[in-house]
Amino acid sequence: DAGVTQSPTHLIKTRGQQVTLRCSPKSGHDTVSWYQQALGQGPQFIFQYYEEEERQRGNFPDRFSGHQFPNYSSELNVNALLLGDSALYLCASSATTEAFFGQGTRLTVV
Amino acid sequence: QQQVKQSPQSLIVQKGGISIINCAYENTAFDYFPWYQQFPGKGPALLIAIRPDVSEKKEGRFTISFNKSAKQFSLHIMDSQPGDSATYFCAASKGGGNKLTFGTGTQLKVEL
């Protein structure tokens, strides 16, 4: 079992650009959540996808959007990047109760 | 509004000692309380979790104590080892698997 896999591992983007991050959930998991973790902080919930629909959303602007595919994999898109979007972006998958995280994508906006 | 408060921010424990990290929550609708361990450059790894219908749960060297009336829960790491040196996060959610609200983290260092 490969666990939760995210790509890419690192990414550098310029302010104003758009970025897409990808996540493959753990085998057997149908729910994917995305979190943003700033340096030295706890992860902050962005949104959750289940059955290809956004089920819950945290306090993030519409510049943050996502998608879930029929195979349960997911993408996180961020438009009009700001310097403050620099963070570790984490994907978590779950089937019922326990949420398992991937290694994250380190996004740096310059 | 910070719904889960975690303390201390950092902790130094001698090898073999007990590490204790505390969390307090505000939302009484929370019914699932996991603890995660995170090493630098890695994603959080689930350590142990508890539901409010029990006051204590033990898995190996890790124990969660839960006080529903005080809205507090804590992680105890017995016989702490240098390999336990990491950042620990408490979290809470309403319905496991849903949106997790994390504490601010505790950086633990276990010294020889």
mmCIF file of C-alpha atoms in Angstrom:
data_model
loop_
_atom_site.group_PDB
_atom_site.id
_atom_site.type_symbol
_atom_site.label_atom_id
_atom_site.label_comp_id
_atom_site.label_asym_id
_atom_site.label_seq_id
_atom_site.Cartn_x
_atom_site.Cartn_y
_atom_site.Cartn_z
ATOM 1 C CA ASP A 1 0.000 0.000 0.000
ATOM 2 C CA ALA A 2 1.632 3.241 -1.165
ATOM 3 C CA GLY A 3 -0.281 5.400 1.284
ATOM 4 C CA VAL A 4 -1.209 8.968 0.363
ATOM 5 C CA THR A 5 1.009 10.321 -2.407
ATOM 6 C CA GLN A 6 1.357 13.952 -3.426
ATOM 7 C CA SER A 7 3.071 15.609 -6.353
ATOM 8 C CA PRO A 8 5.167 17.553 -6.858
ATOM 9 C CA THR A 9 7.195 17.578 -3.638
ATOM 10 C CA HIS A 10 8.507 21.092 -4.168
ATOM 11 C CA LEU A 11 7.381 23.941 -6.359
ATOM 12 C CA ILE A 12 8.457 27.532 -6.901
ATOM 13 C CA LYS A 13 6.011 29.946 -8.497
ATOM 14 C CA THR A 14 5.906 33.665 -9.176
ATOM 15 C CA ARG A 15 3.344 35.948 -7.582
ATOM 16 C CA GLY A 16 0.196 36.111 -9.717
ATOM 17 C CA GLN A 17 0.688 32.708 -11.302
ATOM 18 C CA GLN A 18 -1.554 29.680 -10.919
ATOM 19 C CA VAL A 19 -0.595 26.298 -9.464
ATOM 20 C CA THR A 20 -2.068 22.788 -9.430
ATOM 21 C CA LEU A 21 -1.161 20.238 -6.781
ATOM 22 C CA ARG A 22 -2.096 16.572 -7.001
ATOM 23 C CA CYS A 23 -3.005 13.861 -4.505
ATOM 24 C CA SER A 24 -3.647 10.128 -4.721
ATOM 25 C CA PRO A 25 -5.444 8.779 -1.663
ATOM 26 C CA LYS A 26 -4.629 5.653 0.283
ATOM 27 C CA SER A 27 -6.109 2.525 -1.245
ATOM 28 C CA GLY A 28 -9.731 2.092 -0.177
ATOM 29 C CA HIS A 29 -10.183 5.733 0.827
ATOM 30 C CA ASP A 30 -12.864 7.788 -0.881
ATOM 31 C CA THR A 31 -12.553 11.123 0.926
ATOM 32 C CA VAL A 32 -9.789 13.647 0.336
ATOM 33 C CA SER A 33 -9.084 16.764 2.380
ATOM 34 C CA TRP A 34 -6.568 19.528 1.737
ATOM 35 C CA TYR A 35 -4.713 21.521 4.384
ATOM 36 C CA GLN A 36 -2.311 24.452 4.333
ATOM 37 C CA GLN A 37 0.506 24.427 6.879
ATOM 38 C CA ALA A 38 2.492 27.623 7.294
ATOM 39 C CA LEU A 39 5.945 27.372 8.836
ATOM 40 C CA GLY A 40 5.721 26.717 12.571
ATOM 41 C CA GLN A 41 1.939 26.402 12.535
ATOM 42 C CA GLY A 42 -0.627 23.626 12.623
ATOM 43 C CA PRO A 43 -2.376 22.569 9.406
ATOM 44 C CA GLN A 44 -5.387 24.678 8.413
ATOM 45 C CA PHE A 45 -8.322 22.988 6.664
ATOM 46 C CA ILE A 46 -8.959 24.203 3.125
ATOM 47 C CA PHE A 47 -11.703 21.864 1.868
ATOM 48 C CA GLN A 48 -12.823 18.268 1.588
ATOM 49 C CA TYR A 49 -14.026 16.229 -1.378
ATOM 50 C CA TYR A 50 -16.289 13.197 -1.345
ATOM 51 C CA GLU A 51 -17.999 11.605 -4.341
ATOM 52 C CA GLU A 52 -16.452 14.286 -6.570
ATOM 53 C CA GLU A 53 -18.206 17.076 -4.670
ATOM 54 C CA GLU A 54 -16.844 19.670 -2.242
ATOM 55 C CA ARG A 55 -18.386 18.628 1.056
ATOM 56 C CA GLN A 56 -16.842 21.079 3.522
ATOM 57 C CA ARG A 57 -14.812 24.253 3.146
ATOM 58 C CA GLY A 58 -12.599 26.159 5.526
ATOM 59 C CA ASN A 59 -11.958 29.874 5.662
ATOM 60 C CA PHE A 60 -10.047 30.207 2.389
ATOM 61 C CA PRO A 61 -10.805 32.544 -0.531
ATOM 62 C CA ASP A 62 -12.257 31.417 -3.842
ATOM 63 C CA ARG A 63 -8.749 31.533 -5.325
ATOM 64 C CA PHE A 64 -8.464 28.075 -3.789
ATOM 65 C CA SER A 65 -10.422 25.470 -5.717
ATOM 66 C CA GLY A 66 -10.322 21.756 -6.103
ATOM 67 C CA HIS A 67 -11.504 18.717 -7.927
ATOM 68 C CA GLN A 68 -11.938 15.034 -7.231
ATOM 69 C CA PHE A 69 -11.824 12.442 -9.973
ATOM 70 C CA PRO A 70 -13.786 9.180 -10.244
ATOM 71 C CA ASN A 71 -10.725 7.257 -9.014
ATOM 72 C CA TYR A 72 -10.833 9.448 -5.830
ATOM 73 C CA SER A 73 -7.613 11.296 -6.658
ATOM 74 C CA SER A 74 -7.774 15.039 -6.215
ATOM 75 C CA GLU A 75 -6.283 18.329 -7.326
ATOM 76 C CA LEU A 76 -5.875 21.607 -5.498
ATOM 77 C CA ASN A 77 -5.719 24.727 -7.643
ATOM 78 C CA VAL A 78 -4.627 28.127 -6.418
ATOM 79 C CA ASN A 79 -5.043 31.160 -8.673
ATOM 80 C CA ALA A 80 -3.422 34.582 -8.499
ATOM 81 C CA LEU A 81 -0.725 33.410 -6.101
ATOM 82 C CA LEU A 82 0.275 35.691 -3.250
ATOM 83 C CA LEU A 83 3.513 35.634 -1.264
ATOM 84 C CA GLY A 84 1.418 34.538 1.716
ATOM 85 C CA ASP A 85 0.403 31.367 -0.091
ATOM 86 C CA SER A 86 3.890 29.993 0.506
ATOM 87 C CA ALA A 87 3.358 26.942 2.702
ATOM 88 C CA LEU A 88 3.335 23.158 2.905
ATOM 89 C CA TYR A 89 0.151 21.858 1.306
ATOM 90 C CA LEU A 90 -1.031 18.583 2.747
ATOM 91 C CA CYS A 91 -3.502 16.096 1.415
ATOM 92 C CA ALA A 92 -5.267 13.696 3.767
ATOM 93 C CA SER A 93 -7.417 10.735 2.840
ATOM 94 C CA SER A 94 -9.952 8.850 4.897
ATOM 95 C CA ALA A 95 -12.586 6.157 4.582
ATOM 96 C CA THR A 96 -14.419 6.508 7.877
ATOM 97 C CA THR A 97 -12.708 8.003 10.915
ATOM 98 C CA GLU A 98 -8.923 8.112 10.624
ATOM 99 C CA ALA A 99 -7.267 10.630 8.324
ATOM 100 C CA PHE A 100 -3.861 9.821 6.843
ATOM 101 C CA PHE A 101 -1.626 12.528 5.443
ATOM 102 C CA GLY A 102 0.739 12.601 2.530
ATOM 103 C CA GLN A 103 4.240 14.089 2.635
ATOM 104 C CA GLY A 104 2.982 17.385 1.323
ATOM 105 C CA THR A 105 3.959 19.796 -1.433
ATOM 106 C CA ARG A 106 6.206 22.668 -0.407
ATOM 107 C CA LEU A 107 5.053 25.718 -2.394
ATOM 108 C CA THR A 108 7.236 28.792 -2.478
ATOM 109 C CA VAL A 109 5.859 31.965 -4.057
ATOM 110 C CA VAL A 110 8.469 34.546 -5.041
ATOM 111 C CA GLN B 1 -10.947 32.051 16.791
ATOM 112 C CA GLN B 2 -8.598 29.328 17.922
ATOM 113 C CA GLN B 3 -10.773 26.376 18.811
ATOM 114 C CA VAL B 4 -7.983 24.078 19.999
ATOM 115 C CA LYS B 5 -5.312 25.459 22.311
ATOM 116 C CA GLN B 6 -2.119 23.455 22.797
ATOM 117 C CA SER B 7 0.666 23.756 25.355
ATOM 118 C CA PRO B 8 3.543 23.881 25.864
ATOM 119 C CA GLN B 9 4.971 25.299 22.649
ATOM 120 C CA SER B 10 8.213 23.415 23.254
ATOM 121 C CA LEU B 11 9.350 20.711 25.623
ATOM 122 C CA ILE B 12 12.692 19.174 26.556
ATOM 123 C CA VAL B 13 12.653 15.788 28.284
ATOM 124 C CA GLN B 14 15.433 13.468 29.326
ATOM 125 C CA LYS B 15 15.622 10.018 27.782
ATOM 126 C CA GLY B 16 13.396 7.645 29.734
ATOM 127 C CA GLY B 17 11.245 10.450 31.094
ATOM 128 C CA ILE B 18 7.567 11.211 30.550
ATOM 129 C CA SER B 19 6.522 13.811 27.995
ATOM 130 C CA ILE B 20 3.154 15.474 28.597
ATOM 131 C CA ILE B 21 1.381 17.715 26.093
ATOM 132 C CA ASN B 22 -1.951 19.338 26.816
ATOM 133 C CA CYS B 23 -4.829 20.560 24.674
ATOM 134 C CA ALA B 24 -8.090 22.334 25.379
ATOM 135 C CA TYR B 25 -11.022 22.722 23.043
ATOM 136 C CA GLU B 26 -14.021 25.027 22.920
ATOM 137 C CA ASN B 27 -16.495 23.392 20.563
ATOM 138 C CA THR B 28 -18.568 20.857 22.503
ATOM 139 C CA ALA B 29 -19.673 19.298 19.199
ATOM 140 C CA PHE B 30 -16.197 17.836 18.711
ATOM 141 C CA ASP B 31 -16.306 14.081 19.172
ATOM 142 C CA TYR B 32 -13.009 12.810 17.795
ATOM 143 C CA PHE B 33 -9.580 13.772 19.141
ATOM 144 C CA PRO B 34 -6.452 12.499 17.368
ATOM 145 C CA TRP B 35 -2.792 13.210 17.994
ATOM 146 C CA TYR B 36 -0.319 13.521 15.124
ATOM 147 C CA GLN B 37 3.484 13.345 15.056
ATOM 148 C CA GLN B 38 5.364 15.319 12.436
ATOM 149 C CA PHE B 39 9.048 15.165 11.544
ATOM 150 C CA PRO B 40 10.702 17.994 9.584
ATOM 151 C CA GLY B 41 9.822 17.860 5.901
ATOM 152 C CA LYS B 42 7.210 15.148 6.414
ATOM 153 C CA GLY B 43 3.445 15.042 6.676
ATOM 154 C CA PRO B 44 1.720 14.457 10.030
ATOM 155 C CA ALA B 45 1.437 10.800 11.045
ATOM 156 C CA LEU B 46 -1.504 9.599 13.123
ATOM 157 C CA LEU B 47 -0.323 8.386 16.538
ATOM 158 C CA ILE B 48 -3.407 7.693 18.598
ATOM 159 C CA ALA B 49 -6.978 8.966 18.838
ATOM 160 C CA ILE B 50 -9.819 8.976 21.345
ATOM 161 C CA ARG B 51 -13.562 9.503 21.436
ATOM 162 C CA PRO B 52 -15.215 11.281 24.403
ATOM 163 C CA ASP B 53 -16.973 8.160 25.675
ATOM 164 C CA VAL B 54 -13.714 6.952 27.268
ATOM 165 C CA SER B 55 -11.378 8.777 29.658
ATOM 166 C CA GLU B 56 -8.143 7.099 28.662
ATOM 167 C CA LYS B 57 -6.646 5.180 25.765
ATOM 168 C CA LYS B 58 -3.236 3.557 25.698
ATOM 169 C CA GLU B 59 -1.259 2.287 22.731
ATOM 170 C CA GLY B 60 2.267 1.174 23.558
ATOM 171 C CA ARG B 61 4.154 4.092 25.117
ATOM 172 C CA PHE B 62 1.462 6.600 24.115
ATOM 173 C CA THR B 63 -1.554 7.399 26.282
ATOM 174 C CA ILE B 64 -4.367 9.904 25.768
ATOM 175 C CA SER B 65 -6.182 11.184 28.849
ATOM 176 C CA PHE B 66 -9.538 12.849 28.198
ATOM 177 C CA ASN B 67 -11.564 15.095 30.519
ATOM 178 C CA LYS B 68 -14.909 15.858 28.908
ATOM 179 C CA SER B 69 -16.180 18.197 31.619
ATOM 180 C CA ALA B 70 -13.029 20.314 31.467
ATOM 181 C CA LYS B 71 -12.870 20.072 27.657
ATOM 182 C CA GLN B 72 -9.244 19.030 27.880
ATOM 183 C CA PHE B 73 -7.153 16.147 26.646
ATOM 184 C CA SER B 74 -3.495 15.284 26.899
ATOM 185 C CA LEU B 75 -0.842 13.051 25.370
ATOM 186 C CA HIS B 76 1.581 11.194 27.605
ATOM 187 C CA ILE B 77 4.688 9.629 26.095
ATOM 188 C CA MET B 78 6.219 7.151 28.525
ATOM 189 C CA ASP B 79 9.904 6.193 28.437
ATOM 190 C CA SER B 80 10.605 9.007 25.958
ATOM 191 C CA GLN B 81 13.320 8.250 23.403
ATOM 192 C CA PRO B 82 15.484 10.498 21.200
ATOM 193 C CA GLY B 83 13.564 9.125 18.202
ATOM 194 C CA ASP B 84 10.422 10.696 19.659
ATOM 195 C CA SER B 85 11.895 14.150 19.024
ATOM 196 C CA ALA B 86 9.359 15.721 16.664
ATOM 197 C CA THR B 87 6.476 18.174 16.587
ATOM 198 C CA TYR B 88 3.222 16.897 18.048
ATOM 199 C CA PHE B 89 -0.202 18.236 17.119
ATOM 200 C CA CYS B 90 -3.492 17.632 18.815
ATOM 201 C CA ALA B 91 -6.611 17.937 16.698
ATOM 202 C CA ALA B 92 -10.371 17.700 16.994
ATOM 203 C CA SER B 93 -13.274 17.126 14.664
ATOM 204 C CA LYS B 94 -17.019 16.654 14.609
ATOM 205 C CA GLY B 95 -17.410 13.203 13.165
ATOM 206 C CA GLY B 96 -14.119 11.444 12.545
ATOM 207 C CA GLY B 97 -12.752 11.817 9.028
ATOM 208 C CA ASN B 98 -14.159 15.283 8.663
ATOM 209 C CA LYS B 99 -12.569 18.687 9.018
ATOM 210 C CA LEU B 100 -9.761 18.521 11.580
ATOM 211 C CA THR B 101 -9.019 21.577 13.696
ATOM 212 C CA PHE B 102 -5.392 21.465 14.809
ATOM 213 C CA GLY B 103 -3.581 22.910 17.766
ATOM 214 C CA THR B 104 -0.487 25.033 17.233
ATOM 215 C CA GLY B 105 1.951 22.202 17.897
ATOM 216 C CA THR B 106 4.527 21.217 20.524
ATOM 217 C CA GLN B 107 8.144 20.776 19.563
ATOM 218 C CA LEU B 108 9.500 17.909 21.663
ATOM 219 C CA LYS B 109 13.193 17.261 22.131
ATOM 220 C CA VAL B 110 14.326 14.170 24.007
ATOM 221 C CA GLU B 111 17.883 14.468 25.247
ATOM 222 C CA LEU B 112 20.267 11.640 26.065
#
